[in-house]
Amino acid sequence: MEEEDQRKVTDLVIELVRRLLSQQNPTPNSPHFSQSLRYAFRILSSRLTPSVSPDADTVAESIKRRLATQGNSSDALTFADLYTKFASKNGPGSVNNKWAVLYLLKIISEYRKNAINGIDSSVFLPNLDLNDDETVIDSRVLNGKENRDKAWKNGVLLVSKDPENLREISFREFRNLVKDENEVTEEVLVRDVLYACQGIDGKHVKFDSDLDGYALSDLVNVPRATRTIVRKLCELGWLFRKVKGYISESMDSFPAEDVGTVGQAFCAALQDELLEYYKLLAVLEAQSMNPIPLVSENASSGHYLSLRRLSVWFAEPMVKMRLMAVLVDKCKALRGGAMAGAIHLHAQHGDPLVNDFMRRLLRRVCSPLFEMVRSWVLEGELEDIFAEFFIVGQPVKAESLWREGYRLHAGMLPLFISQSIAQRILRTGKSINFLRVCCDDRGWADAATEAVTAAGVTTRRGGLGYGETDALESLVMEAAKRIDKHLLDVIYKRYKFKEHCLAIKRYLLLGQGDFVQYLMDVVGPELSEPANTISSFKLSGLLESAIRSSNAQYDDPDILERLRVKMMPHGTGDRGWDVFSLEYDARVPLDTVFTESVMTRYLRIFNFLWKLRRVEHALIGAWKTMKPNCITSHVYTKLQRTVKMQLLSTLRRCQVLWDEMNHFVTNLQYYIMFEVLEVSWSNFSNEMEVAKDLDDLLAAHEKYLHSIVEKSLLGERSQTLYKSLFVLFDIILQFRSHADRLYEGVHELQARTVESSSNSRDKNKPRQTKDKSSEPGSWVSEGRKALTQRASEFLQNMGQDLDALATEYKSLLEGFLALLPVQQHIDLKFLLFRLDFTEFYTRQHATV
């Protein structure tokens, strides 16, 4: 069997040589073929060993890459296919030492290429005999193109001997030269570098504070290249000192809040990475004493670790240590969420090594932060001992808990948590605390449990971590949705928020018409008195009377109990009308919506509406006085024609002015009550139905209140219009007093005229009693002529007063209408359309 295998090998070698010399068409008996065959057998039987590792795949990949770089893509593909078949063949008849065959083919190919390019072949196989008769072609003699052609004659490589062993002598001299130039062996330097990488000074490599790094002593005589590579390798030791120093300083810091839980987790993660680094150094120290496993018999065996091999081993630790040092510098002044966010920025890296390292580090660092999120979202507990969380709490009163109790700390919000998620996290925990503190409710616990089940996460500590953004978002969304819904259910059903809003609209915004009218009637006489003489207890009784006398008596007793009389601060000269107001006692938790500032704005609206109702009430009172003036018609026959015409003119002037004022007040009141209050309430009701959380409810109520304020001329941009309107109200109230005085005079004139006629008929009858007509200064006491004169003067004065009042009213009304078109709010422009529907004021202004 061995003879058969030997014959197969011989046949294969002959076929190989024949194919290599195929271009020359050799015959088996030709001298060139015989010489080449002998040379091939000599190479195969020689003891030459390559210095590469016996790896067939590596050699095949090298050949394929060489063919591809030379532009022979098709040859590279063909070779890859042939190698696949060659490598897959096993069993009898297969080649055992496949890598040696591939390596031989690769070397031969390189020799042929170098021979073509004129390269001396002796550099490849310097110690191989050419043929049996020891005929050699010395490579030192082959100088020039002619000799090189001879060396490659007939495609056969001629290799010279080295009888004087010059190569070995050269290597020996080089080693001695290196020993003479280096006072310290490489093994000692490797050991010192390993010490330096652990932060320990070696015998020759020590830490230099001036250079801020490890370096070889200047007294040590080594080549510049060695000094450079030592300095580069010792950078790892400098980085190690920085990281180790930060860990020691952080762990030993006092007080602990200077570091915090996130900082402690960061230090623990760094310490774990250093433990892996220690293991690597221990392995390297053990390997540094082992010899190099060499295949070549002539190679000198040294220690396994050299400085260059150490640079290869340190490549990956250097990347990690540099990254840790950068993080240490970045996080030195940070803590909590700010530290996690800063570390997260360095995790956005394309290198898989860096990315995996940073994600592993961030899972440890962010663990306390995610535990705070879990505790806050599911339990409402702010477990932030060292102020590291992006949610900050502060002690406040119950009514301010929602608005001021908790807030986001933007500086502590890490970038991997978006602003929208942070707002939901804040609101969810805030809702739990609001339910627990203000509503005395525990139903949120069931909602939190349902949220955990729906999100599919665990409630145990460490259930959430860095990189699980989807799980965090799902948990927050589910918890927010359920807890917010439960909170609104408590507000609507248990605390009847809608009913209280409607009560405020009916009483503070004067939407309950019968109640307002009766209240105006019963408190009117009392409010006409000076403010400092009015008793708030009496007004409270009148309020109670108005409630019992209107449909308000059927409201919920809890609502009626909250309605109270409030006397605003007043000064000298103020009347009751100026200081009277109503207030609504919004208790916890409703005072979260109806805050002090909100109720102040409601008070402003009430004062405006109360003034408008007072003006309307005054005009109604004037109409009641003016309406029965038909009974005075028989007086006209008893007056002179001049006085009669004067009376008719004055009464007509008063009636026309009343109509103008009533038109203005009626349309203004319609606009306020329907276009403002009712429309705003309808929008608010719709928004209450779709509100998903308390923030939406607060925003809807704020929008509702803002709409009323802006449309009712109470906004900051409508102050000029508001002041002009109140001057118009004062003019209308003055008109009421003028109308009362006019008709009182007319009624007195009527009475005195009747008395004068009765006295003239009964002048012969003895007067039994002294009546008012006989008093000095009365109209009748002066006689009929004097009565006519006094009536004429009275009517003339009243006419002048009404004319002056009408002129002032007209001027102020025109100014008010002129300001409406320039208002920002569109509804205020619609008010102009209502007031000047027939364009009466517009045409009148154009005529003037």
PDB file of N, CA, C and O in Angstrom, residues 154-198:
ATOM      1  N   ASN A 154      14.967  28.150 -18.561  1.00  0.00           N
ATOM      2  CA  ASN A 154      14.001  27.063 -18.741  1.00  0.00           C
ATOM      3  C   ASN A 154      12.975  26.987 -17.618  1.00  0.00           C
ATOM      4  O   ASN A 154      12.430  25.935 -17.342  1.00  0.00           O
ATOM      5  N   GLY A 155      12.702  28.094 -16.926  1.00  0.00           N
ATOM      6  CA  GLY A 155      11.652  28.122 -15.899  1.00  0.00           C
ATOM      7  C   GLY A 155      12.029  27.449 -14.622  1.00  0.00           C
ATOM      8  O   GLY A 155      11.173  27.203 -13.778  1.00  0.00           O
ATOM      9  N   VAL A 156      13.327  27.085 -14.430  1.00  0.00           N
ATOM     10  CA  VAL A 156      13.748  26.389 -13.221  1.00  0.00           C
ATOM     11  C   VAL A 156      14.541  27.360 -12.365  1.00  0.00           C
ATOM     12  O   VAL A 156      15.429  28.045 -12.861  1.00  0.00           O
ATOM     13  N   LEU A 157      14.211  27.415 -11.044  1.00  0.00           N
ATOM     14  CA  LEU A 157      14.891  28.308 -10.118  1.00  0.00           C
ATOM     15  C   LEU A 157      16.214  27.678  -9.687  1.00  0.00           C
ATOM     16  O   LEU A 157      16.240  26.548  -9.210  1.00  0.00           O
ATOM     17  N   LEU A 158      17.281  28.431  -9.874  1.00  0.00           N
ATOM     18  CA  LEU A 158      18.592  27.973  -9.460  1.00  0.00           C
ATOM     19  C   LEU A 158      18.963  28.666  -8.175  1.00  0.00           C
ATOM     20  O   LEU A 158      19.043  29.890  -8.138  1.00  0.00           O
ATOM     21  N   VAL A 159      19.158  27.932  -7.110  1.00  0.00           N
ATOM     22  CA  VAL A 159      19.417  28.488  -5.796  1.00  0.00           C
ATOM     23  C   VAL A 159      20.839  28.148  -5.375  1.00  0.00           C
ATOM     24  O   VAL A 159      21.275  27.003  -5.504  1.00  0.00           O
ATOM     25  N   SER A 160      21.523  29.155  -4.873  1.00  0.00           N
ATOM     26  CA  SER A 160      22.920  28.954  -4.491  1.00  0.00           C
ATOM     27  C   SER A 160      23.030  28.462  -3.068  1.00  0.00           C
ATOM     28  O   SER A 160      22.123  28.634  -2.270  1.00  0.00           O
ATOM     29  N   LYS A 161      24.179  27.919  -2.739  1.00  0.00           N
ATOM     30  CA  LYS A 161      24.484  27.505  -1.393  1.00  0.00           C
ATOM     31  C   LYS A 161      25.033  28.674  -0.595  1.00  0.00           C
ATOM     32  O   LYS A 161      25.373  29.702  -1.144  1.00  0.00           O
ATOM     33  N   ASP A 162      25.092  28.500   0.708  1.00  0.00           N
ATOM     34  CA  ASP A 162      25.756  29.475   1.562  1.00  0.00           C
ATOM     35  C   ASP A 162      26.840  28.723   2.324  1.00  0.00           C
ATOM     36  O   ASP A 162      26.698  28.406   3.521  1.00  0.00           O
ATOM     37  N   PRO A 163      27.956  28.338   1.608  1.00  0.00           N
ATOM     38  CA  PRO A 163      28.962  27.468   2.240  1.00  0.00           C
ATOM     39  C   PRO A 163      29.618  28.126   3.441  1.00  0.00           C
ATOM     40  O   PRO A 163      30.052  27.443   4.354  1.00  0.00           O
ATOM     41  N   GLU A 164      29.683  29.438   3.444  1.00  0.00           N
ATOM     42  CA  GLU A 164      30.346  30.107   4.555  1.00  0.00           C
ATOM     43  C   GLU A 164      29.377  30.451   5.687  1.00  0.00           C
ATOM     44  O   GLU A 164      29.772  31.119   6.648  1.00  0.00           O
ATOM     45  N   ASN A 165      28.115  30.083   5.548  1.00  0.00           N
ATOM     46  CA  ASN A 165      27.104  30.315   6.612  1.00  0.00           C
ATOM     47  C   ASN A 165      26.999  31.812   6.957  1.00  0.00           C
ATOM     48  O   ASN A 165      26.942  32.207   8.122  1.00  0.00           O
ATOM     49  N   LEU A 166      26.984  32.644   5.900  1.00  0.00           N
ATOM     50  CA  LEU A 166      26.957  34.099   6.111  1.00  0.00           C
ATOM     51  C   LEU A 166      25.642  34.558   6.744  1.00  0.00           C
ATOM     52  O   LEU A 166      25.604  35.524   7.505  1.00  0.00           O
ATOM     53  N   ARG A 167      24.557  33.861   6.419  1.00  0.00           N
ATOM     54  CA  ARG A 167      23.250  34.274   6.952  1.00  0.00           C
ATOM     55  C   ARG A 167      23.212  34.121   8.467  1.00  0.00           C
ATOM     56  O   ARG A 167      22.777  35.015   9.193  1.00  0.00           O
ATOM     57  N   GLU A 168      23.671  32.966   8.949  1.00  0.00           N
ATOM     58  CA  GLU A 168      23.675  32.745  10.382  1.00  0.00           C
ATOM     59  C   GLU A 168      24.591  33.733  11.080  1.00  0.00           C
ATOM     60  O   GLU A 168      24.284  34.246  12.162  1.00  0.00           O
ATOM     61  N   ILE A 169      25.725  34.007  10.455  1.00  0.00           N
ATOM     62  CA  ILE A 169      26.666  34.974  11.048  1.00  0.00           C
ATOM     63  C   ILE A 169      26.030  36.346  11.144  1.00  0.00           C
ATOM     64  O   ILE A 169      26.160  37.064  12.154  1.00  0.00           O
ATOM     65  N   SER A 170      25.290  36.749  10.084  1.00  0.00           N
ATOM     66  CA  SER A 170      24.641  38.065  10.090  1.00  0.00           C
ATOM     67  C   SER A 170      23.593  38.153  11.190  1.00  0.00           C
ATOM     68  O   SER A 170      23.503  39.157  11.927  1.00  0.00           O
ATOM     69  N   PHE A 171      22.789  37.096  11.334  1.00  0.00           N
ATOM     70  CA  PHE A 171      21.776  37.111  12.398  1.00  0.00           C
ATOM     71  C   PHE A 171      22.413  37.184  13.781  1.00  0.00           C
ATOM     72  O   PHE A 171      21.945  37.881  14.670  1.00  0.00           O
ATOM     73  N   ARG A 172      23.526  36.461  13.953  1.00  0.00           N
ATOM     74  CA  ARG A 172      24.203  36.448  15.246  1.00  0.00           C
ATOM     75  C   ARG A 172      24.771  37.826  15.573  1.00  0.00           C
ATOM     76  O   ARG A 172      24.668  38.330  16.698  1.00  0.00           O
ATOM     77  N   GLU A 173      25.374  38.454  14.557  1.00  0.00           N
ATOM     78  CA  GLU A 173      25.934  39.789  14.772  1.00  0.00           C
ATOM     79  C   GLU A 173      24.827  40.809  15.083  1.00  0.00           C
ATOM     80  O   GLU A 173      25.008  41.715  15.906  1.00  0.00           O
ATOM     81  N   PHE A 174      23.666  40.637  14.430  1.00  0.00           N
ATOM     82  CA  PHE A 174      22.557  41.567  14.690  1.00  0.00           C
ATOM     83  C   PHE A 174      22.059  41.418  16.137  1.00  0.00           C
ATOM     84  O   PHE A 174      21.784  42.401  16.820  1.00  0.00           O
ATOM     85  N   ARG A 175      21.977  40.176  16.601  1.00  0.00           N
ATOM     86  CA  ARG A 175      21.530  39.970  17.985  1.00  0.00           C
ATOM     87  C   ARG A 175      22.515  40.581  18.974  1.00  0.00           C
ATOM     88  O   ARG A 175      22.121  41.196  19.963  1.00  0.00           O
ATOM     89  N   ASN A 176      23.799  40.408  18.713  1.00  0.00           N
ATOM     90  CA  ASN A 176      24.804  40.985  19.611  1.00  0.00           C
ATOM     91  C   ASN A 176      24.737  42.516  19.609  1.00  0.00           C
ATOM     92  O   ASN A 176      24.918  43.155  20.647  1.00  0.00           O
ATOM     93  N   LEU A 177      24.464  43.091  18.415  1.00  0.00           N
ATOM     94  CA  LEU A 177      24.368  44.547  18.322  1.00  0.00           C
ATOM     95  C   LEU A 177      23.181  45.075  19.120  1.00  0.00           C
ATOM     96  O   LEU A 177      23.272  46.096  19.824  1.00  0.00           O
ATOM     97  N   VAL A 178      22.066  44.356  19.022  1.00  0.00           N
ATOM     98  CA  VAL A 178      20.883  44.764  19.781  1.00  0.00           C
ATOM     99  C   VAL A 178      21.147  44.683  21.276  1.00  0.00           C
ATOM    100  O   VAL A 178      20.752  45.559  22.054  1.00  0.00           O
ATOM    101  N   LYS A 179      21.865  43.625  21.714  1.00  0.00           N
ATOM    102  CA  LYS A 179      22.163  43.502  23.133  1.00  0.00           C
ATOM    103  C   LYS A 179      23.076  44.621  23.601  1.00  0.00           C
ATOM    104  O   LYS A 179      22.968  45.118  24.725  1.00  0.00           O
ATOM    105  N   ASP A 180      24.000  45.031  22.726  1.00  0.00           N
ATOM    106  CA  ASP A 180      24.914  46.116  23.111  1.00  0.00           C
ATOM    107  C   ASP A 180      24.181  47.443  23.230  1.00  0.00           C
ATOM    108  O   ASP A 180      24.519  48.276  24.080  1.00  0.00           O
ATOM    109  N   GLU A 181      23.163  47.679  22.366  1.00  0.00           N
ATOM    110  CA  GLU A 181      22.446  48.948  22.388  1.00  0.00           C
ATOM    111  C   GLU A 181      21.424  49.014  23.520  1.00  0.00           C
ATOM    112  O   GLU A 181      21.005  50.102  23.903  1.00  0.00           O
ATOM    113  N   ASN A 182      20.946  47.899  24.043  1.00  0.00           N
ATOM    114  CA  ASN A 182      19.917  47.890  25.080  1.00  0.00           C
ATOM    115  C   ASN A 182      20.528  47.450  26.395  1.00  0.00           C
ATOM    116  O   ASN A 182      21.078  46.339  26.514  1.00  0.00           O
ATOM    117  N   GLU A 183      20.439  48.337  27.363  1.00  0.00           N
ATOM    118  CA  GLU A 183      20.882  47.980  28.699  1.00  0.00           C
ATOM    119  C   GLU A 183      19.858  47.102  29.414  1.00  0.00           C
ATOM    120  O   GLU A 183      20.198  46.402  30.361  1.00  0.00           O
ATOM    121  N   VAL A 184      18.598  47.203  28.972  1.00  0.00           N
ATOM    122  CA  VAL A 184      17.515  46.465  29.602  1.00  0.00           C
ATOM    123  C   VAL A 184      16.914  45.514  28.565  1.00  0.00           C
ATOM    124  O   VAL A 184      16.639  45.915  27.428  1.00  0.00           O
ATOM    125  N   THR A 185      16.678  44.304  28.975  1.00  0.00           N
ATOM    126  CA  THR A 185      16.088  43.344  28.048  1.00  0.00           C
ATOM    127  C   THR A 185      14.605  43.635  27.855  1.00  0.00           C
ATOM    128  O   THR A 185      13.958  44.293  28.677  1.00  0.00           O
ATOM    129  N   GLU A 186      14.098  43.114  26.750  1.00  0.00           N
ATOM    130  CA  GLU A 186      12.688  43.350  26.442  1.00  0.00           C
ATOM    131  C   GLU A 186      11.783  42.676  27.454  1.00  0.00           C
ATOM    132  O   GLU A 186      10.697  43.181  27.756  1.00  0.00           O
ATOM    133  N   GLU A 187      12.225  41.535  28.003  1.00  0.00           N
ATOM    134  CA  GLU A 187      11.411  40.865  29.004  1.00  0.00           C
ATOM    135  C   GLU A 187      11.193  41.736  30.232  1.00  0.00           C
ATOM    136  O   GLU A 187      10.093  41.785  30.813  1.00  0.00           O
ATOM    137  N   VAL A 188      12.226  42.460  30.640  1.00  0.00           N
ATOM    138  CA  VAL A 188      12.111  43.357  31.798  1.00  0.00           C
ATOM    139  C   VAL A 188      11.183  44.523  31.483  1.00  0.00           C
ATOM    140  O   VAL A 188      10.358  44.933  32.318  1.00  0.00           O
ATOM    141  N   LEU A 189      11.279  45.073  30.277  1.00  0.00           N
ATOM    142  CA  LEU A 189      10.405  46.181  29.884  1.00  0.00           C
ATOM    143  C   LEU A 189       8.945  45.733  29.833  1.00  0.00           C
ATOM    144  O   LEU A 189       8.036  46.478  30.222  1.00  0.00           O
ATOM    145  N   VAL A 190       8.729  44.516  29.332  1.00  0.00           N
ATOM    146  CA  VAL A 190       7.352  44.001  29.291  1.00  0.00           C
ATOM    147  C   VAL A 190       6.789  43.902  30.703  1.00  0.00           C
ATOM    148  O   VAL A 190       5.642  44.275  30.964  1.00  0.00           O
ATOM    149  N   ARG A 191       7.596  43.395  31.625  1.00  0.00           N
ATOM    150  CA  ARG A 191       7.141  43.273  33.006  1.00  0.00           C
ATOM    151  C   ARG A 191       6.834  44.651  33.602  1.00  0.00           C
ATOM    152  O   ARG A 191       5.828  44.847  34.284  1.00  0.00           O
ATOM    153  N   ASP A 192       7.693  45.653  33.329  1.00  0.00           N
ATOM    154  CA  ASP A 192       7.456  47.005  33.851  1.00  0.00           C
ATOM    155  C   ASP A 192       6.209  47.632  33.250  1.00  0.00           C
ATOM    156  O   ASP A 192       5.453  48.354  33.925  1.00  0.00           O
ATOM    157  N   VAL A 193       5.975  47.370  31.961  1.00  0.00           N
ATOM    158  CA  VAL A 193       4.770  47.901  31.322  1.00  0.00           C
ATOM    159  C   VAL A 193       3.523  47.290  31.952  1.00  0.00           C
ATOM    160  O   VAL A 193       2.524  47.985  32.210  1.00  0.00           O
ATOM    161  N   LEU A 194       3.561  45.996  32.244  1.00  0.00           N
ATOM    162  CA  LEU A 194       2.416  45.350  32.892  1.00  0.00           C
ATOM    163  C   LEU A 194       2.189  45.929  34.281  1.00  0.00           C
ATOM    164  O   LEU A 194       1.042  46.108  34.719  1.00  0.00           O
ATOM    165  N   TYR A 195       3.261  46.263  34.992  1.00  0.00           N
ATOM    166  CA  TYR A 195       3.114  46.909  36.291  1.00  0.00           C
ATOM    167  C   TYR A 195       2.483  48.300  36.135  1.00  0.00           C
ATOM    168  O   TYR A 195       1.586  48.686  36.892  1.00  0.00           O
ATOM    169  N   ALA A 196       2.990  49.048  35.156  1.00  0.00           N
ATOM    170  CA  ALA A 196       2.480  50.410  34.954  1.00  0.00           C
ATOM    171  C   ALA A 196       0.996  50.396  34.598  1.00  0.00           C
ATOM    172  O   ALA A 196       0.244  51.291  35.005  1.00  0.00           O
ATOM    173  N   CYS A 197       0.577  49.362  33.845  1.00  0.00           N
ATOM    174  CA  CYS A 197      -0.834  49.281  33.470  1.00  0.00           C
ATOM    175  C   CYS A 197      -1.730  48.940  34.657  1.00  0.00           C
ATOM    176  O   CYS A 197      -2.948  48.982  34.541  1.00  0.00           O
ATOM    177  N   GLN A 198      -1.131  48.594  35.783  1.00  0.00           N
ATOM    178  CA  GLN A 198      -1.886  48.376  37.009  1.00  0.00           C
ATOM    179  C   GLN A 198      -1.716  49.532  37.989  1.00  0.00           C
ATOM    180  O   GLN A 198      -2.117  49.436  39.151  1.00  0.00           O
TER     181      GLN A 198
END
